[in-house]
mmCIF file of C-alpha atoms in Angstrom:
data_model
loop_
_atom_site.group_PDB
_atom_site.id
_atom_site.type_symbol
_atom_site.label_atom_id
_atom_site.label_comp_id
_atom_site.label_asym_id
_atom_site.label_seq_id
_atom_site.Cartn_x
_atom_site.Cartn_y
_atom_site.Cartn_z
ATOM 1 C CA ASP A 1 21.085 22.319 18.568
ATOM 2 C CA PRO A 2 18.764 19.846 16.893
ATOM 3 C CA LYS A 3 20.523 16.553 16.237
ATOM 4 C CA ILE A 4 18.034 15.341 13.639
ATOM 5 C CA ILE A 5 17.448 17.905 10.935
ATOM 6 C CA GLN A 6 14.444 17.731 8.647
ATOM 7 C CA LYS A 7 14.019 20.038 5.691
ATOM 8 C CA PRO A 8 11.876 21.798 4.758
ATOM 9 C CA LYS A 9 9.740 22.451 7.819
ATOM 10 C CA TYR A 10 6.709 23.259 5.649
ATOM 11 C CA LEU A 11 6.044 22.175 2.078
ATOM 12 C CA VAL A 12 3.137 22.899 -0.254
ATOM 13 C CA ALA A 13 2.806 20.868 -3.444
ATOM 14 C CA VAL A 14 0.301 20.453 -6.245
ATOM 15 C CA THR A 15 -1.378 17.161 -7.053
ATOM 16 C CA GLY A 16 0.719 15.036 -9.362
ATOM 17 C CA SER A 17 4.047 16.644 -8.528
ATOM 18 C CA GLU A 18 7.098 15.097 -6.877
ATOM 19 C CA LYS A 19 8.862 16.181 -3.704
ATOM 20 C CA ILE A 20 11.833 15.069 -1.620
ATOM 21 C CA LEU A 21 11.841 15.337 2.152
ATOM 22 C CA ILE A 22 15.307 15.629 3.659
ATOM 23 C CA CYS A 23 16.520 14.029 6.895
ATOM 24 C CA GLU A 24 20.016 14.157 8.395
ATOM 25 C CA GLN A 25 21.005 12.923 11.833
ATOM 26 C CA TYR A 26 24.125 13.852 13.765
ATOM 27 C CA LEU A 27 23.787 11.361 16.598
ATOM 28 C CA GLY A 28 26.065 8.753 15.074
ATOM 29 C CA HIS A 29 23.134 6.346 14.796
ATOM 30 C CA ASN A 30 22.988 3.392 12.436
ATOM 31 C CA ALA A 31 19.213 3.030 12.123
ATOM 32 C CA MET A 32 16.834 5.588 10.642
ATOM 33 C CA TYR A 33 13.068 5.646 10.192
ATOM 34 C CA TRP A 34 10.218 7.504 8.552
ATOM 35 C CA TYR A 35 6.825 7.958 10.183
ATOM 36 C CA ARG A 36 3.742 9.795 8.997
ATOM 37 C CA GLN A 37 1.047 11.528 11.011
ATOM 38 C CA SER A 38 -2.116 12.814 9.386
ATOM 39 C CA ALA A 39 -5.131 14.451 10.952
ATOM 40 C CA LYS A 40 -7.129 11.261 10.567
ATOM 41 C CA LYS A 41 -4.612 8.671 11.770
ATOM 42 C CA PRO A 42 -2.102 8.147 14.573
ATOM 43 C CA LEU A 43 1.649 8.151 14.054
ATOM 44 C CA GLU A 44 2.157 5.544 11.357
ATOM 45 C CA PHE A 45 5.377 3.664 10.626
ATOM 46 C CA MET A 46 6.576 3.805 7.008
ATOM 47 C CA PHE A 47 10.186 2.585 6.614
ATOM 48 C CA SER A 48 13.203 1.606 8.647
ATOM 49 C CA TYR A 49 16.816 1.429 7.485
ATOM 50 C CA SER A 50 19.861 0.000 9.178
ATOM 51 C CA TYR A 51 23.368 0.648 7.831
ATOM 52 C CA GLN A 52 21.704 2.120 4.735
ATOM 53 C CA LYS A 53 19.732 -1.031 4.013
ATOM 54 C CA LEU A 54 15.943 -1.375 4.097
ATOM 55 C CA MET A 55 14.871 -3.400 7.135
ATOM 56 C CA ASP A 56 11.116 -2.928 7.409
ATOM 57 C CA ASN A 57 8.504 -1.429 5.113
ATOM 58 C CA GLN A 58 4.896 -0.758 6.009
ATOM 59 C CA THR A 59 4.014 1.531 3.089
ATOM 60 C CA ALA A 60 1.950 -0.091 0.380
ATOM 61 C CA SER A 61 2.505 2.531 -2.299
ATOM 62 C CA SER A 62 5.632 2.527 -4.466
ATOM 63 C CA ARG A 63 5.186 6.300 -4.780
ATOM 64 C CA PHE A 64 7.118 6.544 -1.519
ATOM 65 C CA GLN A 65 10.813 5.797 -1.965
ATOM 66 C CA PRO A 66 13.438 6.254 0.759
ATOM 67 C CA GLN A 67 16.909 7.262 -0.388
ATOM 68 C CA SER A 68 20.052 6.849 1.698
ATOM 69 C CA SER A 69 23.065 8.491 0.047
ATOM 70 C CA LYS A 70 25.064 8.543 3.304
ATOM 71 C CA LYS A 71 24.876 6.656 6.567
ATOM 72 C CA ASN A 72 23.386 9.655 8.387
ATOM 73 C CA HIS A 73 20.917 10.582 5.632
ATOM 74 C CA LEU A 74 17.517 9.106 4.881
ATOM 75 C CA ASP A 75 15.513 11.192 2.445
ATOM 76 C CA LEU A 76 11.971 10.391 1.343
ATOM 77 C CA GLN A 77 10.959 10.859 -2.281
ATOM 78 C CA ILE A 78 7.240 11.060 -2.947
ATOM 79 C CA THR A 79 6.012 10.962 -6.540
ATOM 80 C CA ALA A 80 2.582 11.591 -8.108
ATOM 81 C CA LEU A 81 1.451 13.434 -4.978
ATOM 82 C CA LYS A 82 -2.179 13.198 -3.888
ATOM 83 C CA PRO A 83 -4.166 15.325 -1.419
ATOM 84 C CA ASP A 84 -4.345 12.265 0.894
ATOM 85 C CA ASP A 85 -0.554 12.430 1.207
ATOM 86 C CA SER A 86 -0.987 15.618 3.220
ATOM 87 C CA ALA A 87 0.499 14.902 6.633
ATOM 88 C CA THR A 88 3.442 15.622 8.861
ATOM 89 C CA TYR A 89 6.344 13.333 8.048
ATOM 90 C CA PHE A 90 8.715 12.559 10.899
ATOM 91 C CA CYS A 91 12.206 11.187 10.606
ATOM 92 C CA ALA A 92 13.675 9.271 13.546
ATOM 93 C CA SER A 93 16.861 7.430 14.416
ATOM 94 C CA SER A 94 18.232 4.970 16.968
ATOM 95 C CA GLN A 95 21.657 3.570 17.710
ATOM 96 C CA ASP A 96 20.754 0.406 15.821
ATOM 97 C CA ASN A 97 17.578 -1.474 14.974
ATOM 98 C CA SER A 98 17.489 -3.595 18.116
ATOM 99 C CA ALA A 99 15.736 -2.388 21.266
ATOM 100 C CA GLU A 100 17.023 1.157 21.443
ATOM 101 C CA THR A 101 15.713 4.593 22.297
ATOM 102 C CA LEU A 102 14.109 6.370 19.349
ATOM 103 C CA TYR A 103 14.844 10.053 18.655
ATOM 104 C CA PHE A 104 12.701 12.236 16.409
ATOM 105 C CA GLY A 105 13.200 15.193 14.129
ATOM 106 C CA SER A 106 10.741 18.069 14.223
ATOM 107 C CA GLY A 107 8.899 16.935 11.099
ATOM 108 C CA THR A 108 8.030 18.217 7.627
ATOM 109 C CA ARG A 109 4.456 19.340 7.248
ATOM 110 C CA LEU A 110 3.336 18.534 3.701
ATOM 111 C CA THR A 111 0.189 19.965 2.164
ATOM 112 C CA VAL A 112 -0.907 18.719 -1.245
ATOM 113 C CA LEU A 113 -3.398 20.934 -3.064
ATOM 114 C CA GLY B 1 -5.078 -5.790 14.222
ATOM 115 C CA GLN B 2 -3.907 -2.915 16.365
ATOM 116 C CA GLN B 3 -0.797 -4.004 18.282
ATOM 117 C CA VAL B 4 -0.773 -1.076 20.664
ATOM 118 C CA GLN B 5 -3.860 0.311 22.344
ATOM 119 C CA GLN B 6 -3.845 3.395 24.509
ATOM 120 C CA SER B 7 -6.474 4.516 26.979
ATOM 121 C CA PRO B 8 -8.149 6.767 27.640
ATOM 122 C CA ALA B 9 -8.286 8.465 24.242
ATOM 123 C CA SER B 10 -8.674 11.815 25.965
ATOM 124 C CA LEU B 11 -8.559 13.119 29.490
ATOM 125 C CA VAL B 12 -9.436 16.437 31.085
ATOM 126 C CA LEU B 13 -8.000 17.307 34.488
ATOM 127 C CA GLN B 14 -7.999 20.200 36.889
ATOM 128 C CA GLU B 15 -4.532 21.434 37.693
ATOM 129 C CA GLY B 16 -3.120 19.475 40.612
ATOM 130 C CA GLU B 17 -4.944 16.224 39.829
ATOM 131 C CA ASN B 18 -3.120 13.014 38.975
ATOM 132 C CA ALA B 19 -3.387 11.089 35.717
ATOM 133 C CA GLU B 20 -2.880 7.441 34.823
ATOM 134 C CA LEU B 21 -2.374 6.651 31.143
ATOM 135 C CA GLN B 22 -2.406 3.081 29.889
ATOM 136 C CA CYS B 23 -0.746 1.310 27.006
ATOM 137 C CA ASN B 24 -1.730 -2.307 26.285
ATOM 138 C CA PHE B 25 -0.063 -4.456 23.676
ATOM 139 C CA SER B 26 -1.004 -7.707 22.005
ATOM 140 C CA THR B 27 2.449 -8.950 20.958
ATOM 141 C CA SER B 28 5.736 -9.738 22.613
ATOM 142 C CA LEU B 29 7.870 -6.823 23.681
ATOM 143 C CA ASN B 30 11.497 -5.880 23.165
ATOM 144 C CA SER B 31 11.127 -2.285 24.240
ATOM 145 C CA MET B 32 8.563 0.295 25.282
ATOM 146 C CA GLN B 33 9.013 4.030 24.983
ATOM 147 C CA TRP B 34 6.762 6.890 26.090
ATOM 148 C CA PHE B 35 6.657 10.206 24.243
ATOM 149 C CA TYR B 36 5.048 13.570 24.790
ATOM 150 C CA GLN B 37 3.879 15.324 21.640
ATOM 151 C CA ARG B 38 3.612 19.083 21.977
ATOM 152 C CA PRO B 39 0.589 20.843 20.498
ATOM 153 C CA GLY B 40 2.933 22.076 17.752
ATOM 154 C CA GLY B 41 3.783 18.485 16.832
ATOM 155 C CA SER B 42 7.339 17.833 18.024
ATOM 156 C CA LEU B 43 7.974 14.617 19.978
ATOM 157 C CA VAL B 44 9.864 14.456 23.251
ATOM 158 C CA SER B 45 11.025 11.157 24.709
ATOM 159 C CA LEU B 46 9.862 10.723 28.304
ATOM 160 C CA PHE B 47 10.916 7.182 29.131
ATOM 161 C CA TYR B 48 12.594 4.232 27.546
ATOM 162 C CA ASN B 49 11.201 1.514 29.755
ATOM 163 C CA PRO B 50 11.201 -2.107 28.531
ATOM 164 C CA SER B 51 10.371 -3.413 32.016
ATOM 165 C CA GLY B 52 9.956 -2.287 35.607
ATOM 166 C CA THR B 53 9.418 1.183 36.996
ATOM 167 C CA LYS B 54 11.203 4.423 36.204
ATOM 168 C CA HIS B 55 10.776 7.888 37.681
ATOM 169 C CA SER B 56 11.445 11.337 36.322
ATOM 170 C CA GLY B 57 10.187 14.271 38.368
ATOM 171 C CA ARG B 58 6.397 14.074 38.492
ATOM 172 C CA LEU B 59 6.314 11.231 35.949
ATOM 173 C CA THR B 60 6.448 7.493 36.613
ATOM 174 C CA SER B 61 6.445 4.751 34.014
ATOM 175 C CA THR B 62 5.732 1.100 34.829
ATOM 176 C CA THR B 63 5.962 -1.713 32.298
ATOM 177 C CA VAL B 64 4.737 -5.200 33.211
ATOM 178 C CA ILE B 65 5.704 -7.552 30.409
ATOM 179 C CA LYS B 66 3.683 -10.558 31.638
ATOM 180 C CA GLU B 67 0.535 -8.463 31.690
ATOM 181 C CA ARG B 68 1.389 -6.816 28.358
ATOM 182 C CA ARG B 69 0.879 -3.317 29.624
ATOM 183 C CA SER B 70 2.732 -0.125 30.381
ATOM 184 C CA SER B 71 1.451 2.887 32.277
ATOM 185 C CA LEU B 72 2.438 6.511 32.641
ATOM 186 C CA HIS B 73 1.516 8.256 35.867
ATOM 187 C CA ILE B 74 1.527 12.043 36.061
ATOM 188 C CA SER B 75 1.271 13.469 39.544
ATOM 189 C CA SER B 76 0.185 17.007 40.454
ATOM 190 C CA SER B 77 -0.647 17.865 36.843
ATOM 191 C CA GLN B 78 0.135 21.312 35.465
ATOM 192 C CA THR B 79 -1.328 23.214 32.528
ATOM 193 C CA THR B 80 1.978 22.771 30.714
ATOM 194 C CA ASP B 81 1.415 18.985 30.764
ATOM 195 C CA SER B 82 -1.344 19.437 28.166
ATOM 196 C CA GLY B 83 -0.653 17.627 24.937
ATOM 197 C CA THR B 84 -0.682 14.112 23.543
ATOM 198 C CA TYR B 85 1.084 11.185 25.165
ATOM 199 C CA LEU B 86 2.169 8.331 22.930
ATOM 200 C CA CYS B 87 3.579 4.915 23.679
ATOM 201 C CA ALA B 88 5.708 3.017 21.181
ATOM 202 C CA LEU B 89 6.161 -0.743 21.213
ATOM 203 C CA LYS B 90 9.072 -2.505 19.614
ATOM 204 C CA ASN B 91 9.115 -6.262 19.118
ATOM 205 C CA ASN B 92 11.079 -7.693 16.185
ATOM 206 C CA ASN B 93 10.269 -4.821 13.849
ATOM 207 C CA ALA B 94 10.493 -1.057 13.938
ATOM 208 C CA PRO B 95 8.614 0.664 16.783
ATOM 209 C CA ARG B 96 4.849 0.979 16.382
ATOM 210 C CA PHE B 97 2.778 3.658 18.093
ATOM 211 C CA GLY B 98 -0.534 3.735 19.852
ATOM 212 C CA ALA B 99 -3.150 6.321 18.922
ATOM 213 C CA GLY B 100 -2.250 8.416 21.958
ATOM 214 C CA THR B 101 -3.963 9.990 24.949
ATOM 215 C CA LYS B 102 -4.835 13.651 24.540
ATOM 216 C CA LEU B 103 -4.465 15.338 27.911
ATOM 217 C CA SER B 104 -5.922 18.723 28.743
ATOM 218 C CA VAL B 105 -5.126 20.276 32.111
ATOM 219 C CA LYS B 106 -7.333 23.184 33.105
ATOM 220 C CA PRO B 107 -6.131 25.962 35.444
#
């Protein structure tokens, strides 16, 4: 059974729309992360949360907003979508935000038309 | 600049050959983790190796902090080893990834 669940697996959106990517982890971890991987770039760090608080942010655009309603949830809201946002978005978690093993979900593949 | 650099960018082997993948980093290190990314995209953790040498089957990871490098050795490669190998460095922030080594093993 997957311990980090990302929904949906595939997502198609039109330019200018808004989408929410869902991530839930059932590992009992306290730290969660979002990464992005596009065809043109390597796996790129976006956000990290620890105990539902933002710890590190590498995303310049305010169109990307993480949302943590529960300790084991870290959703990603993306507004005013652009074709360049097309990528696979990976959620990850670790026991805490110190030096710990990172576990990944299977990703949400977003295509913006 | 790029904190984590992986080499080679790509590698083609005949089945049975060995491979040595390198990860060099320019900052201090709290942890180093190696991943295998399947052609379909999912990521599998191979090693969590902040220092020293670890073995798992045909895979060996060695991290030398003083030299700011980590390596992944694959012995007796198989076609099923094909995919992308990524290293992730953690210092005081969230883990950052290298660009990866794309490995292709031919039968």
